[in-house]
mmCIF file of C-alpha atoms in Angstrom:
data_model
loop_
_atom_site.group_PDB
_atom_site.id
_atom_site.type_symbol
_atom_site.label_atom_id
_atom_site.label_comp_id
_atom_site.label_asym_id
_atom_site.label_seq_id
_atom_site.Cartn_x
_atom_site.Cartn_y
_atom_site.Cartn_z
ATOM 1 C CA MET A 1 4.111 -5.981 8.406
ATOM 2 C CA CYS A 2 2.930 -4.639 11.803
ATOM 3 C CA GLN A 3 0.412 -6.756 13.708
ATOM 4 C CA HIS A 4 0.045 -4.336 16.664
ATOM 5 C CA GLN A 5 -3.212 -2.579 17.528
ATOM 6 C CA PRO A 6 -3.174 0.291 16.929
ATOM 7 C CA PRO A 7 -0.631 -0.238 14.148
ATOM 8 C CA CYS A 8 2.870 1.172 14.558
ATOM 9 C CA PRO A 9 3.877 4.170 12.421
ATOM 10 C CA THR A 10 5.125 3.221 8.970
ATOM 11 C CA ALA A 11 8.748 3.631 7.909
ATOM 12 C CA GLU A 12 7.687 6.669 5.860
ATOM 13 C CA SER A 13 6.015 8.427 8.821
ATOM 14 C CA ALA A 14 7.708 11.286 10.633
ATOM 15 C CA ASP A 15 7.218 9.407 13.913
ATOM 16 C CA ARG A 16 8.671 6.118 12.589
ATOM 17 C CA GLU A 17 10.949 5.795 15.651
ATOM 18 C CA ALA A 18 7.855 5.188 17.815
ATOM 19 C CA ALA A 19 7.352 1.709 16.314
ATOM 20 C CA SER A 20 7.761 -1.318 18.583
ATOM 21 C CA LEU A 21 11.113 -3.075 18.929
ATOM 22 C CA VAL A 22 11.490 -6.419 17.177
ATOM 23 C CA ALA A 23 15.174 -6.945 17.983
ATOM 24 C CA HIS A 24 17.481 -4.946 20.257
ATOM 25 C CA HIS A 25 21.264 -5.358 20.194
ATOM 26 C CA PRO A 26 22.788 -2.611 22.375
ATOM 27 C CA GLU A 27 26.148 -4.389 22.348
ATOM 28 C CA GLN A 28 26.223 -3.849 18.568
ATOM 29 C CA GLY A 29 24.548 -0.419 18.661
ATOM 30 C CA TRP A 30 21.358 -1.103 16.689
ATOM 31 C CA SER A 31 17.700 -2.055 16.994
ATOM 32 C CA LEU A 32 15.155 -3.320 14.483
ATOM 33 C CA LEU A 33 11.722 -1.747 14.674
ATOM 34 C CA CYS A 34 8.415 -3.349 13.725
ATOM 35 C CA ASN A 35 8.151 -1.136 10.628
ATOM 36 C CA GLY A 36 11.467 -2.439 9.227
ATOM 37 C CA VAL A 37 13.576 0.553 10.272
ATOM 38 C CA VAL A 38 17.031 -0.166 11.683
ATOM 39 C CA LEU A 39 17.699 2.417 14.372
ATOM 40 C CA PHE A 40 21.337 2.985 15.352
ATOM 41 C CA GLU A 41 22.661 4.065 18.732
ATOM 42 C CA ASP A 42 23.892 7.375 17.277
ATOM 43 C CA THR A 43 20.263 8.069 16.156
ATOM 44 C CA GLY A 44 21.001 7.352 12.503
ATOM 45 C CA GLU A 45 18.491 5.175 10.678
ATOM 46 C CA LEU A 46 18.349 2.772 7.768
ATOM 47 C CA LEU A 47 14.915 2.592 6.163
ATOM 48 C CA PRO A 48 13.573 -0.567 4.502
ATOM 49 C CA ASN A 49 13.925 1.043 1.048
ATOM 50 C CA GLY A 50 17.678 1.568 1.640
ATOM 51 C CA GLU A 51 17.411 5.283 2.428
ATOM 52 C CA ILE A 52 19.856 6.494 5.075
ATOM 53 C CA ILE A 53 18.816 9.034 7.688
ATOM 54 C CA ALA A 54 21.835 10.804 9.182
ATOM 55 C CA PRO A 55 22.216 10.901 12.972
ATOM 56 C CA HIS A 56 20.091 13.648 14.484
ATOM 57 C CA ARG A 57 20.773 13.578 18.199
ATOM 58 C CA PRO A 58 20.958 16.982 19.843
ATOM 59 C CA LEU A 59 24.327 18.206 21.046
ATOM 60 C CA GLY A 60 24.571 18.955 24.740
ATOM 61 C CA ILE A 61 26.051 22.263 25.798
ATOM 62 C CA ASP A 62 29.263 20.467 26.833
ATOM 63 C CA GLN A 63 29.595 18.963 23.322
ATOM 64 C CA VAL A 64 29.360 22.194 21.335
ATOM 65 C CA MET A 65 32.687 23.142 19.779
ATOM 66 C CA THR A 66 33.732 26.699 19.009
ATOM 67 C CA ALA A 67 36.423 27.910 16.653
ATOM 68 C CA ALA A 68 39.569 29.218 18.287
#
């Protein structure tokens, strides 16, 4: 699928998010990468095989909640 040199990481690679952008729609919150991965604004991913990767963005110190 990828025609870049060197080739982009595959959808199965741990560094799959490093692939080149094919389509970018920030107004809709998603981007399509060269390896077929749909990357969402919340850092979730949809792989070409239908597998869902849950969002994995780090929480900032101001976003950490504690129990009362």
